[in-house]
PDB file of C-alpha atoms in Angstrom:
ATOM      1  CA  UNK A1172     249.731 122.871  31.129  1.00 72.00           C
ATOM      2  CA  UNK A1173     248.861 125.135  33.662  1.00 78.00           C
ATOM      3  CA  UNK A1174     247.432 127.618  31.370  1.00 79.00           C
ATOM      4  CA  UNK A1175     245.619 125.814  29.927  1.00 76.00           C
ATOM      5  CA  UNK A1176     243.630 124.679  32.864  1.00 77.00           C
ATOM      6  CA  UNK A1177     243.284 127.882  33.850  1.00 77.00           C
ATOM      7  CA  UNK A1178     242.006 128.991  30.240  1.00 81.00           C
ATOM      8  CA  UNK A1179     239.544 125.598  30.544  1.00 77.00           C
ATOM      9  CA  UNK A1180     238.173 127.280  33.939  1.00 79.00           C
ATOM     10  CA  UNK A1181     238.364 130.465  33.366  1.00 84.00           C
ATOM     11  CA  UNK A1182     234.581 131.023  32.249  1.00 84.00           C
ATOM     12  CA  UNK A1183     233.398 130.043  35.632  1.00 85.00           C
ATOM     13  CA  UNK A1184     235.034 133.893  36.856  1.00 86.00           C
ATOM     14  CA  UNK A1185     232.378 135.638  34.696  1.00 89.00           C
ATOM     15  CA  UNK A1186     229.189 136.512  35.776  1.00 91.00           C
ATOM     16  CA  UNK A1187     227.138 133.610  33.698  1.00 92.00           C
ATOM     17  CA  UNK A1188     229.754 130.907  34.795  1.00 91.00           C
ATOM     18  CA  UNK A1189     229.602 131.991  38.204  1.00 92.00           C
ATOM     19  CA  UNK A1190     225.861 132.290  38.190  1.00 93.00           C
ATOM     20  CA  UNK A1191     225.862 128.333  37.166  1.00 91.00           C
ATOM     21  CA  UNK A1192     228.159 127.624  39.499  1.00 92.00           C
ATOM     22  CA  UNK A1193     225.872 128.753  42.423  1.00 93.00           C
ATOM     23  CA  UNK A1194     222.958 127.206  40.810  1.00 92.00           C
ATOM     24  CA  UNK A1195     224.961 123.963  40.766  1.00 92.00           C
ATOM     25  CA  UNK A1196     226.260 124.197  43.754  1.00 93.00           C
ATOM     26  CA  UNK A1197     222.770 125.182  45.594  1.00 94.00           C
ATOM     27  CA  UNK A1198     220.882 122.205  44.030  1.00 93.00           C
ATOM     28  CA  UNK A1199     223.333 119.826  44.929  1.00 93.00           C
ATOM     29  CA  UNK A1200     223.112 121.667  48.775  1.00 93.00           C
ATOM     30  CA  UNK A1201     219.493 121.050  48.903  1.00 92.00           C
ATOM     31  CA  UNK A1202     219.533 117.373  47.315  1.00 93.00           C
ATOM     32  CA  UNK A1203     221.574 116.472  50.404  1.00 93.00           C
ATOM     33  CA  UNK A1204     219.127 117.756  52.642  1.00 92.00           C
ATOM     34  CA  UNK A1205     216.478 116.205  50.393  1.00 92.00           C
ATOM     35  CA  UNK A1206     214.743 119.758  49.871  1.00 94.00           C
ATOM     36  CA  UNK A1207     213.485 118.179  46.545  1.00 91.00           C
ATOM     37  CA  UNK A1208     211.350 121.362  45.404  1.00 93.00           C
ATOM     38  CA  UNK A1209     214.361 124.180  45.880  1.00 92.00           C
ATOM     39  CA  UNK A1210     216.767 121.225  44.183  1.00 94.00           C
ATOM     40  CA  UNK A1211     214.299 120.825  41.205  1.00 95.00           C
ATOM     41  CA  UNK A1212     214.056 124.382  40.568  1.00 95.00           C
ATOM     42  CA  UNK A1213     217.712 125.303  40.933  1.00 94.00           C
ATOM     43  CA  UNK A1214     218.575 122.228  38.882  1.00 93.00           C
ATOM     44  CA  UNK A1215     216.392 123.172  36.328  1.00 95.00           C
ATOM     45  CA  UNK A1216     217.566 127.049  35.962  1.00 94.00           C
ATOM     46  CA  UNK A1217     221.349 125.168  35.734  1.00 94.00           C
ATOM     47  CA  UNK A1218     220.164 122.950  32.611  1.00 93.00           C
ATOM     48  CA  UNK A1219     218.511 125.925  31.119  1.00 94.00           C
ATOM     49  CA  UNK A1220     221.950 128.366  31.309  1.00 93.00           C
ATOM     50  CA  UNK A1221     223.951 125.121  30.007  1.00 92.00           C
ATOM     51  CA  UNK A1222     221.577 124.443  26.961  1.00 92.00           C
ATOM     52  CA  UNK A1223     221.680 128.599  26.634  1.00 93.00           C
ATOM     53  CA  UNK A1224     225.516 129.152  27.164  1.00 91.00           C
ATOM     54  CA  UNK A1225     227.031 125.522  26.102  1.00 90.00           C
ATOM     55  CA  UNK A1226     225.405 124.890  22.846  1.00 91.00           C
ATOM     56  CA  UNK A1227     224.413 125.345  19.592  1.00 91.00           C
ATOM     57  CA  UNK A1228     220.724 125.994  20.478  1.00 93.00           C
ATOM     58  CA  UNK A1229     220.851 130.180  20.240  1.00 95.00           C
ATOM     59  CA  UNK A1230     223.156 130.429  17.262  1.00 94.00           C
ATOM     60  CA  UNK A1231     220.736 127.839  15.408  1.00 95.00           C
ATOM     61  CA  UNK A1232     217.977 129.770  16.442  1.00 97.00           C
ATOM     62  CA  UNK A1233     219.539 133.071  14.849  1.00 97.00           C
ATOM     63  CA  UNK A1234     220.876 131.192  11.774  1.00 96.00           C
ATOM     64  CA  UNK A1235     217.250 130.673  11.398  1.00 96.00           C
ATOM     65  CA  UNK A1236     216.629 133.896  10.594  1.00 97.00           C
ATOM     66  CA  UNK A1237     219.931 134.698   9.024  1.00 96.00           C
ATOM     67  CA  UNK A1238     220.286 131.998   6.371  1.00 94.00           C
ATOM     68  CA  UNK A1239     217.575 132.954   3.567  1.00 92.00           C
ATOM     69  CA  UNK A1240     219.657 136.604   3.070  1.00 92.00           C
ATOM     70  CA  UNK A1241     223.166 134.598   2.889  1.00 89.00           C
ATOM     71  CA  UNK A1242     224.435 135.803  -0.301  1.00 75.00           C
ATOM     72  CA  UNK A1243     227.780 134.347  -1.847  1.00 58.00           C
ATOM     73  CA  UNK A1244     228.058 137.167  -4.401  1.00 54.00           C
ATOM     74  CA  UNK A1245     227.323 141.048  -3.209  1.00 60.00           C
ATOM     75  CA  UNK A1246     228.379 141.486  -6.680  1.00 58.00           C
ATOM     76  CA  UNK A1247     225.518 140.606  -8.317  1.00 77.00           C
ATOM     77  CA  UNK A1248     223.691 142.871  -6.465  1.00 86.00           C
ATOM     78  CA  UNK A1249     221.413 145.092  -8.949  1.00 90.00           C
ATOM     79  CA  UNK A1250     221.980 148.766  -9.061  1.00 92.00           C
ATOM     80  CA  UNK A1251     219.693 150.920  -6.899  1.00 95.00           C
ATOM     81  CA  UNK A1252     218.391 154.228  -6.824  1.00 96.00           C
ATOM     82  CA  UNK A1253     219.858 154.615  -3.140  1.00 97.00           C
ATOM     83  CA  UNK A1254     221.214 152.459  -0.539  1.00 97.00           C
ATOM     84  CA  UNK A1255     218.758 152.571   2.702  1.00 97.00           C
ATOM     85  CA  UNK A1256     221.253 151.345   6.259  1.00 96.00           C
ATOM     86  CA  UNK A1257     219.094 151.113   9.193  1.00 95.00           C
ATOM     87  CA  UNK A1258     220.146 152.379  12.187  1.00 91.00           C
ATOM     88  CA  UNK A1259     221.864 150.654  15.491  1.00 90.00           C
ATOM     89  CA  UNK A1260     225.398 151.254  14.198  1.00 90.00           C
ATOM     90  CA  UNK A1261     227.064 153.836  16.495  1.00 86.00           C
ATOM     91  CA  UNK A1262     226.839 155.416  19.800  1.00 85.00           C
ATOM     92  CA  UNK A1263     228.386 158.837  20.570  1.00 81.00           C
ATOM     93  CA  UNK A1264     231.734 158.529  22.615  1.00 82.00           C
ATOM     94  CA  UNK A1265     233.751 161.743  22.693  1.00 81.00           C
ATOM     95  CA  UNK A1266     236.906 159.332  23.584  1.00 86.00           C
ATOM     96  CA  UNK A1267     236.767 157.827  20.316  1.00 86.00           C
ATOM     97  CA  UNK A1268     238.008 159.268  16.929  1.00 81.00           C
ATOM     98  CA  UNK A1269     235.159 160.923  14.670  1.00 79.00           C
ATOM     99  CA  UNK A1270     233.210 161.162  18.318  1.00 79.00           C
ATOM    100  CA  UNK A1271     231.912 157.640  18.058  1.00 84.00           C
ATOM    101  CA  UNK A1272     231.881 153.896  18.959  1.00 87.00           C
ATOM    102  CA  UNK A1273     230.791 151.299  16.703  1.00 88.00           C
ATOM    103  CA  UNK A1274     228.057 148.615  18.242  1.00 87.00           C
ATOM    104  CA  UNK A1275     228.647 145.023  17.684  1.00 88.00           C
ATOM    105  CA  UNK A1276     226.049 145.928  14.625  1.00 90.00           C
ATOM    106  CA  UNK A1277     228.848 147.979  13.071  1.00 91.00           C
ATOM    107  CA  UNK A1278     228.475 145.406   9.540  1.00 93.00           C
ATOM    108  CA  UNK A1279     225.650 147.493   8.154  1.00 94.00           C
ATOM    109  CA  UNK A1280     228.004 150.808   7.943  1.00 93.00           C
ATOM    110  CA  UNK A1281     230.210 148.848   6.343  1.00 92.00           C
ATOM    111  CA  UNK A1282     228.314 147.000   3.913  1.00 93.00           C
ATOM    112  CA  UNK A1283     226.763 150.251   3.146  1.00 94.00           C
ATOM    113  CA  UNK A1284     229.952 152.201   2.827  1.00 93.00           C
ATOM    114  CA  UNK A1285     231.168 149.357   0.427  1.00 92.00           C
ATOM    115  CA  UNK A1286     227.885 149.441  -1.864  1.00 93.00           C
ATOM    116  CA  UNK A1287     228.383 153.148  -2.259  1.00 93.00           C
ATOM    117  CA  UNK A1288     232.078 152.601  -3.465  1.00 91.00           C
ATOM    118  CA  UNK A1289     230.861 149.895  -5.734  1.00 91.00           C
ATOM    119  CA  UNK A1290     228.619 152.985  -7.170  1.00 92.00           C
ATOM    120  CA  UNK A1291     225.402 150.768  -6.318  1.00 93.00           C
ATOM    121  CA  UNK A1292     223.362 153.820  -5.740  1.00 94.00           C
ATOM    122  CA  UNK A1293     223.785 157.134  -6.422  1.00 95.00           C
ATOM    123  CA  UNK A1294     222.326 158.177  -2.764  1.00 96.00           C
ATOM    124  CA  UNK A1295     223.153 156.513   0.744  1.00 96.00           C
ATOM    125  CA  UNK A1296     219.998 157.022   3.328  1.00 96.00           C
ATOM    126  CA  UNK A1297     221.101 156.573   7.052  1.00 94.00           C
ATOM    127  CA  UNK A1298     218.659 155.983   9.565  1.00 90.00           C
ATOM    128  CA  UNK A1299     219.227 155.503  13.003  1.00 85.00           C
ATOM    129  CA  UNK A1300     217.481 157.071  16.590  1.00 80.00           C
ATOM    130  CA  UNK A1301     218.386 160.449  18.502  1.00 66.00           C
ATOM    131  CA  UNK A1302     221.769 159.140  20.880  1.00 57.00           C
ATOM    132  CA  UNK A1303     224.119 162.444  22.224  1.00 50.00           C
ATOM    133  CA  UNK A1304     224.673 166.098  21.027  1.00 47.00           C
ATOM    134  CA  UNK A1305     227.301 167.322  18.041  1.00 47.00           C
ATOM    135  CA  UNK A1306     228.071 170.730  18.059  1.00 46.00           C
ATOM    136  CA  UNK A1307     226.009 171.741  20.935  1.00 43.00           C
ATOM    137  CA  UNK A1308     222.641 170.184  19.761  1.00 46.00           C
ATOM    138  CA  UNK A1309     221.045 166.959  19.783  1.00 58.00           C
ATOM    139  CA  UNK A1310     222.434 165.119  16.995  1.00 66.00           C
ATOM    140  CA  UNK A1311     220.767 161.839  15.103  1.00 75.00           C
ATOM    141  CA  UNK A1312     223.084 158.385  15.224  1.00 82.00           C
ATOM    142  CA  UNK A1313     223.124 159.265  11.494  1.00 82.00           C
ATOM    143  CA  UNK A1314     224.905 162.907  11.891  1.00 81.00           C
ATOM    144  CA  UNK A1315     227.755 161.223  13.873  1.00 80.00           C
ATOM    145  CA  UNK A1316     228.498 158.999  10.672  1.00 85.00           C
ATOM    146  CA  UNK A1317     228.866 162.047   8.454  1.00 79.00           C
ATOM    147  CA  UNK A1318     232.313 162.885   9.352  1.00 80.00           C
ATOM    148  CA  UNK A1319     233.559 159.233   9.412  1.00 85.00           C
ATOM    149  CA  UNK A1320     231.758 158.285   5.815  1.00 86.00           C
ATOM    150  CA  UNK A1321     233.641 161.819   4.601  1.00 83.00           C
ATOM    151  CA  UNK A1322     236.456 160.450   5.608  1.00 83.00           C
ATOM    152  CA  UNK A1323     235.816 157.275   3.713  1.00 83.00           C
ATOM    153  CA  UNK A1324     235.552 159.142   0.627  1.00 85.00           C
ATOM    154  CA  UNK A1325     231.395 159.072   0.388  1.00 89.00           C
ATOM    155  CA  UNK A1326     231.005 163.010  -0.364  1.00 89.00           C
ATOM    156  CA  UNK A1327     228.267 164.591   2.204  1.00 87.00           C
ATOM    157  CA  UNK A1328     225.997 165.767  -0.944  1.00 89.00           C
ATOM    158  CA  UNK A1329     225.560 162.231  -1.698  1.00 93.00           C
ATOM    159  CA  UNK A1330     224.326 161.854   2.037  1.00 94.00           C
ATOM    160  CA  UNK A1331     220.597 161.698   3.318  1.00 94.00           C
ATOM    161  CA  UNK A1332     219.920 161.649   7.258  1.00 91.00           C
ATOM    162  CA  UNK A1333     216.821 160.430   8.578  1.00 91.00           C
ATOM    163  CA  UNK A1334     215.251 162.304  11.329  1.00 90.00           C
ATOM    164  CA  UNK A1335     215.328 160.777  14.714  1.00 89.00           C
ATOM    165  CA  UNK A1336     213.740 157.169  14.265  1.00 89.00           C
ATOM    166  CA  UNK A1337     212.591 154.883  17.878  1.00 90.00           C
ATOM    167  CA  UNK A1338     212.177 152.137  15.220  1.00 94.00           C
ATOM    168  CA  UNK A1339     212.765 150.205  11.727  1.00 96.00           C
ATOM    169  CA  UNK A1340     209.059 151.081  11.266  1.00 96.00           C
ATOM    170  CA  UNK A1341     209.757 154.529  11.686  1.00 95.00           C
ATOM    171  CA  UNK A1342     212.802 154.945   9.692  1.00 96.00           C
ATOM    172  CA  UNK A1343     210.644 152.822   6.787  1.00 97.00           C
ATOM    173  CA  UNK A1344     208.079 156.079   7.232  1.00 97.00           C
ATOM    174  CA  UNK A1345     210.830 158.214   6.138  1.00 96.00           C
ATOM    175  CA  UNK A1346     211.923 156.437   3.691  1.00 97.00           C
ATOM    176  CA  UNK A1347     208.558 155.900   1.766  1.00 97.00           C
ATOM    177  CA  UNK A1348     208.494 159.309   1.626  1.00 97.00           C
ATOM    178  CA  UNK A1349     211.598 160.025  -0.330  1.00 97.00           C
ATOM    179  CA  UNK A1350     210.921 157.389  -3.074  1.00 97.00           C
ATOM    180  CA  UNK A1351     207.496 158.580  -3.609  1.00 96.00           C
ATOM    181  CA  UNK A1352     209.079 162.349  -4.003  1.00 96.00           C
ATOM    182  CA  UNK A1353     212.277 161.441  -6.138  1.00 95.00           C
ATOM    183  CA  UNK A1354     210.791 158.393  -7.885  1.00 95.00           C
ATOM    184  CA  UNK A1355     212.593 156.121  -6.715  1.00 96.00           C
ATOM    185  CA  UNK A1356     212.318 152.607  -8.471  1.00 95.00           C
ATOM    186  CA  UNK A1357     214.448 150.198  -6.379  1.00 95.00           C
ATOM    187  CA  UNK A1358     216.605 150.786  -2.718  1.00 96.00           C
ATOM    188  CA  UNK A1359     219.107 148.364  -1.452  1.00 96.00           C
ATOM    189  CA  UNK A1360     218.291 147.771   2.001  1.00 97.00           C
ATOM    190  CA  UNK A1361     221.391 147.181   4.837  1.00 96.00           C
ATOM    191  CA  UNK A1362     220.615 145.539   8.002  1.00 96.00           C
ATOM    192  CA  UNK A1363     221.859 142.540   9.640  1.00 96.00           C
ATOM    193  CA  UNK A1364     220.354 139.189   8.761  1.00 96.00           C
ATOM    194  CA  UNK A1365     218.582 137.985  11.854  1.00 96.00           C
ATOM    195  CA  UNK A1366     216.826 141.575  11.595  1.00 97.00           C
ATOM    196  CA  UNK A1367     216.217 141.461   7.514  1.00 96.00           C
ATOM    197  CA  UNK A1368     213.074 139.983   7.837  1.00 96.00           C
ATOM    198  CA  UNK A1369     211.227 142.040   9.832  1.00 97.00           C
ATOM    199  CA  UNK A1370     212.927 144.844   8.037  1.00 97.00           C
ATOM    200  CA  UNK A1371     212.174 143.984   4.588  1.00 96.00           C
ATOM    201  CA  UNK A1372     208.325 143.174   5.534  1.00 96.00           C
ATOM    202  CA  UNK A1373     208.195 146.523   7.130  1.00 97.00           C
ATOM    203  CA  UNK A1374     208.852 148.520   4.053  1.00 97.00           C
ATOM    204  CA  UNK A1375     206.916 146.053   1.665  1.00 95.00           C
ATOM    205  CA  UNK A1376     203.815 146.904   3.701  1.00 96.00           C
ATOM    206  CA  UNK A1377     204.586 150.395   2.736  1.00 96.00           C
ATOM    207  CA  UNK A1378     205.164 149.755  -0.895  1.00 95.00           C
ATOM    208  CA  UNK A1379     208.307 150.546  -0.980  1.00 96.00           C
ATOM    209  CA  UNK A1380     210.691 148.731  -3.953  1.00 94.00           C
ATOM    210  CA  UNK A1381     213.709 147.077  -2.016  1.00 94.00           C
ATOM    211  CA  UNK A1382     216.385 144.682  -2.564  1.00 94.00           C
ATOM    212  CA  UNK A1383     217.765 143.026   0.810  1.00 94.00           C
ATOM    213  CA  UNK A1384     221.338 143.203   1.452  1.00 94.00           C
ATOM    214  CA  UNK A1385     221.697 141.417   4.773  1.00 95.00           C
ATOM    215  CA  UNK A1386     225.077 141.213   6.804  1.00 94.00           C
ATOM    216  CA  UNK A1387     226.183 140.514  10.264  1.00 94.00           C
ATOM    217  CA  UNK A1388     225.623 137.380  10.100  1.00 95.00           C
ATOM    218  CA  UNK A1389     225.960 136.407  13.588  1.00 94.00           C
ATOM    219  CA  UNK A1390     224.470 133.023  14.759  1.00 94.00           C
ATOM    220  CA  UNK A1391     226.010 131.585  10.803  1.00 93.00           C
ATOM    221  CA  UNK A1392     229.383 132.839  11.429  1.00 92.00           C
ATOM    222  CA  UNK A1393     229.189 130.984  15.287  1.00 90.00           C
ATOM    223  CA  UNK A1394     228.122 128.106  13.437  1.00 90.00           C
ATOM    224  CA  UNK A1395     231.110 127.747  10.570  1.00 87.00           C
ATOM    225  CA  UNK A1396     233.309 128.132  13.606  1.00 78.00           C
ATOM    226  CA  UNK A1397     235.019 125.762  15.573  1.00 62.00           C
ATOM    227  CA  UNK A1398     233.181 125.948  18.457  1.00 58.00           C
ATOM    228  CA  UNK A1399     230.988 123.468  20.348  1.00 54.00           C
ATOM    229  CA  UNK A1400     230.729 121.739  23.214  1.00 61.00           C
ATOM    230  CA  UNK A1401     231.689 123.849  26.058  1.00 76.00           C
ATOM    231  CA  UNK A1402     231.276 122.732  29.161  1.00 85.00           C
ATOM    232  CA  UNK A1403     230.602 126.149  31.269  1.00 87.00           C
ATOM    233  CA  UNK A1404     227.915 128.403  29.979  1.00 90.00           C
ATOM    234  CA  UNK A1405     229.218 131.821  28.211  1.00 89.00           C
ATOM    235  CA  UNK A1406     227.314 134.960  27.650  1.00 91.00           C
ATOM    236  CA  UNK A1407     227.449 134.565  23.985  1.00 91.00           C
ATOM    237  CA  UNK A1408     224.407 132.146  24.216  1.00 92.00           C
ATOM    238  CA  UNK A1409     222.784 134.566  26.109  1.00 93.00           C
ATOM    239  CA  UNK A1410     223.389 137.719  24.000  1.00 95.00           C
ATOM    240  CA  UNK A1411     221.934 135.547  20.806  1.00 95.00           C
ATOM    241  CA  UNK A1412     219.072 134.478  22.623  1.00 96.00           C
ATOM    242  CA  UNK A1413     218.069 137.491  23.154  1.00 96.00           C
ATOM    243  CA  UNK A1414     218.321 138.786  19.561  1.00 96.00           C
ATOM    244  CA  UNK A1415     216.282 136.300  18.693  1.00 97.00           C
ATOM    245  CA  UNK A1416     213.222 136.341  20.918  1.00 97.00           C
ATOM    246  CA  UNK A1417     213.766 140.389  20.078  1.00 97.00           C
ATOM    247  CA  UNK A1418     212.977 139.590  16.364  1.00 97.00           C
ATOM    248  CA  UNK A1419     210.262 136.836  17.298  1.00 97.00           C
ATOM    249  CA  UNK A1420     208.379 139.303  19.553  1.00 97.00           C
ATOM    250  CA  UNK A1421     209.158 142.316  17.408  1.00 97.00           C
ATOM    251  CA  UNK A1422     207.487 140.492  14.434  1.00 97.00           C
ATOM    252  CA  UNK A1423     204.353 139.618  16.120  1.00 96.00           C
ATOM    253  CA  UNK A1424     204.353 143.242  18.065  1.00 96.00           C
ATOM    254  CA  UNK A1425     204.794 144.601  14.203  1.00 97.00           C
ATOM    255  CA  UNK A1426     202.006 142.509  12.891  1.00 95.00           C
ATOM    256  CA  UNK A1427     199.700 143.829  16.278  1.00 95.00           C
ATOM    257  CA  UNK A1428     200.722 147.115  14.951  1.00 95.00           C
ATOM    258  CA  UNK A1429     199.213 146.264  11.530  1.00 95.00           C
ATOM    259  CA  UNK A1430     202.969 147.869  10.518  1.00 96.00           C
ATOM    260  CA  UNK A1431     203.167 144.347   8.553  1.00 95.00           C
ATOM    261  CA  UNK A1432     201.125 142.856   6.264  1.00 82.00           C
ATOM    262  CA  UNK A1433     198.753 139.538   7.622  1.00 72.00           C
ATOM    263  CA  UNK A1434     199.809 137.358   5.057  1.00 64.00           C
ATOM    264  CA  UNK A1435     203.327 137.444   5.669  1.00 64.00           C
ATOM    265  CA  UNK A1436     204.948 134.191   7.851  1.00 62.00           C
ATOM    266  CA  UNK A1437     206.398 134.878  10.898  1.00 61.00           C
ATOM    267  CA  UNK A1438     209.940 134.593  11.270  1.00 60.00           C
ATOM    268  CA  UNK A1439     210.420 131.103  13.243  1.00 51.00           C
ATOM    269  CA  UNK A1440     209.046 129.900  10.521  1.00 42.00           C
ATOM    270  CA  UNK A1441     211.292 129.143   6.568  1.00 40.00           C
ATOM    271  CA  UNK A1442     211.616 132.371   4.858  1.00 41.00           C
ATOM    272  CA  UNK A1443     211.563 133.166   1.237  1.00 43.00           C
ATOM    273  CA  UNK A1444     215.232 133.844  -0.654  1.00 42.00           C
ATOM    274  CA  UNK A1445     215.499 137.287  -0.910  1.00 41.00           C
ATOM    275  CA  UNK A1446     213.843 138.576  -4.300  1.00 44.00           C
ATOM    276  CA  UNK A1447     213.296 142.358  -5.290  1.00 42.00           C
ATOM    277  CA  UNK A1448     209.507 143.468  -4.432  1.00 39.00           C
ATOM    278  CA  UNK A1449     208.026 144.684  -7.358  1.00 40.00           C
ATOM    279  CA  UNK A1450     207.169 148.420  -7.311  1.00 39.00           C
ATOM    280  CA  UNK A1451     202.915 148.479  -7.250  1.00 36.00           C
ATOM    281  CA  UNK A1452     201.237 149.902  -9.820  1.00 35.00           C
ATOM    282  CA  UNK A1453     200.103 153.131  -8.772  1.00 31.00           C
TER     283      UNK A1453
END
């Protein structure tokens, strides 16, 4: 009994809960000295972290963008010419074994890894930015992989790093390059599913032959749970939120950027089911 009222409370000790708490407590403060204006506004910051942190809202948002790359069957995936994984997967931690820690984004090394066993490609293309050193010098996210993928049993010669990338446009730059040098036909792109559509427009624009393998599936997986209502906000809410304006903003940023194509829709609205993009006729 007691545990579990101290489980039922227990979100109120973390930062978010506590933050609503004071919100909460400081409108109610001012309502009884009828300072309407500061009780308004702290009222209405305590609705908006309950809507954010208590429900559904974010996770529907992200599902959004998630559910049109749901796929029941990886298996009947088509074979590839390589398998591209975008980057966002590790972080150099000389604690850890293999000298690195897996982000919460750690589903695209795996999905990737599993592809290669599956002999979907014959070549596995990591991308990823410039985080640490190995060896004395500055090392790509995609170098601290290597020894963790050998260990797997994906052989190094098999392996292609990208260069240091500050974005999915940048790594698509890299990778348009390699399939107009090798000739390649079709790549099976990895990246989570909220992030898939931006991804996949990105390397369209750049003619570039892919087949979207989306995983991660965040904001669907929060959904199939058991979850929901809770009555004191968490930070999960907030954490999904935020991946989602990221996408919304990055697509229209993208678009600014002319780095995707004006006719595509923009991700808050229904996208298409994933389909193969046609290689152009050159």
């Amino acid at each position: 009994m007691i545990s579990n009222l101290v489980k039922f409370f227990e979100p109120l000790a973390y930062p978010i809960g506590f933050l609503w708490l004071l919100l909460l407590a400081g409108g109610l403060r001012f309502a009884w000295k009828r300072q309407w204006g500061p009780a308004l506004f702290s009222a209405v910051l305590a609705v908006g972290l309950l809507l954010i942190g208590s429900t559904a809202v974010p996770e529907r948002l992200l599902a959004s963008l998630e559910r049109p790359y749901a796929r029941e069957a990886q298996t009947a995936l088509p074979q590839g010419d390589a398998v591209v994984m975008l980057g966002g997967t590790v972080t150099p931690s000389k604690h850890d074994l293999f000298g690195l820690d897996m982000t919460a984004a750690s589903d695209r090394a795996i999905a990737a890894q599993e592809l290669m066993r599956q002999k979907k490609a014959r070549w596995l293309v990591l991308g990823g930015g410039g985080n640490g050193s190995k060896g004395g010098e500055k090392a790509t996210e995609a170098l601290h992989l290597q020894q963790w993928l050998g260990a797997s049993g994906i052989p190094a010669a098999s392996v292609i790093t990208l260069q240091n990338s500050a974005n999915t446009h940048d790594e698509a730059v890299q990778v348009q390059k390699l399939v107009q040098e090798r000739g390649w036909k079709r790549v099976i792109l990895v990246t989570s599913g909220f992030h898939m559509k931006r991804a996949a427009a990105t390397f369209q624009h750049l003619s570039i032959p892919v087949v979207p393998l989306a995983c991660d599936f965040m904001g669907l997986n929060h959904l199939e749970g058991e979850r929901r209502f809770q009555p004191f906000p968490k930070i999960d809410g907030v954490e999904h939120l935020t991946l989602y304006l990221h996408e919304v903003f990055g697509w229209h940023f993208y678009r600014w950027r002319g780095w995707i194509g004006s006719g595509a829709a923009a991700p808050e609205g229904q996208a298409p089911p994933p389909k193969e993009i046609a290689t152009p006729a050159r």
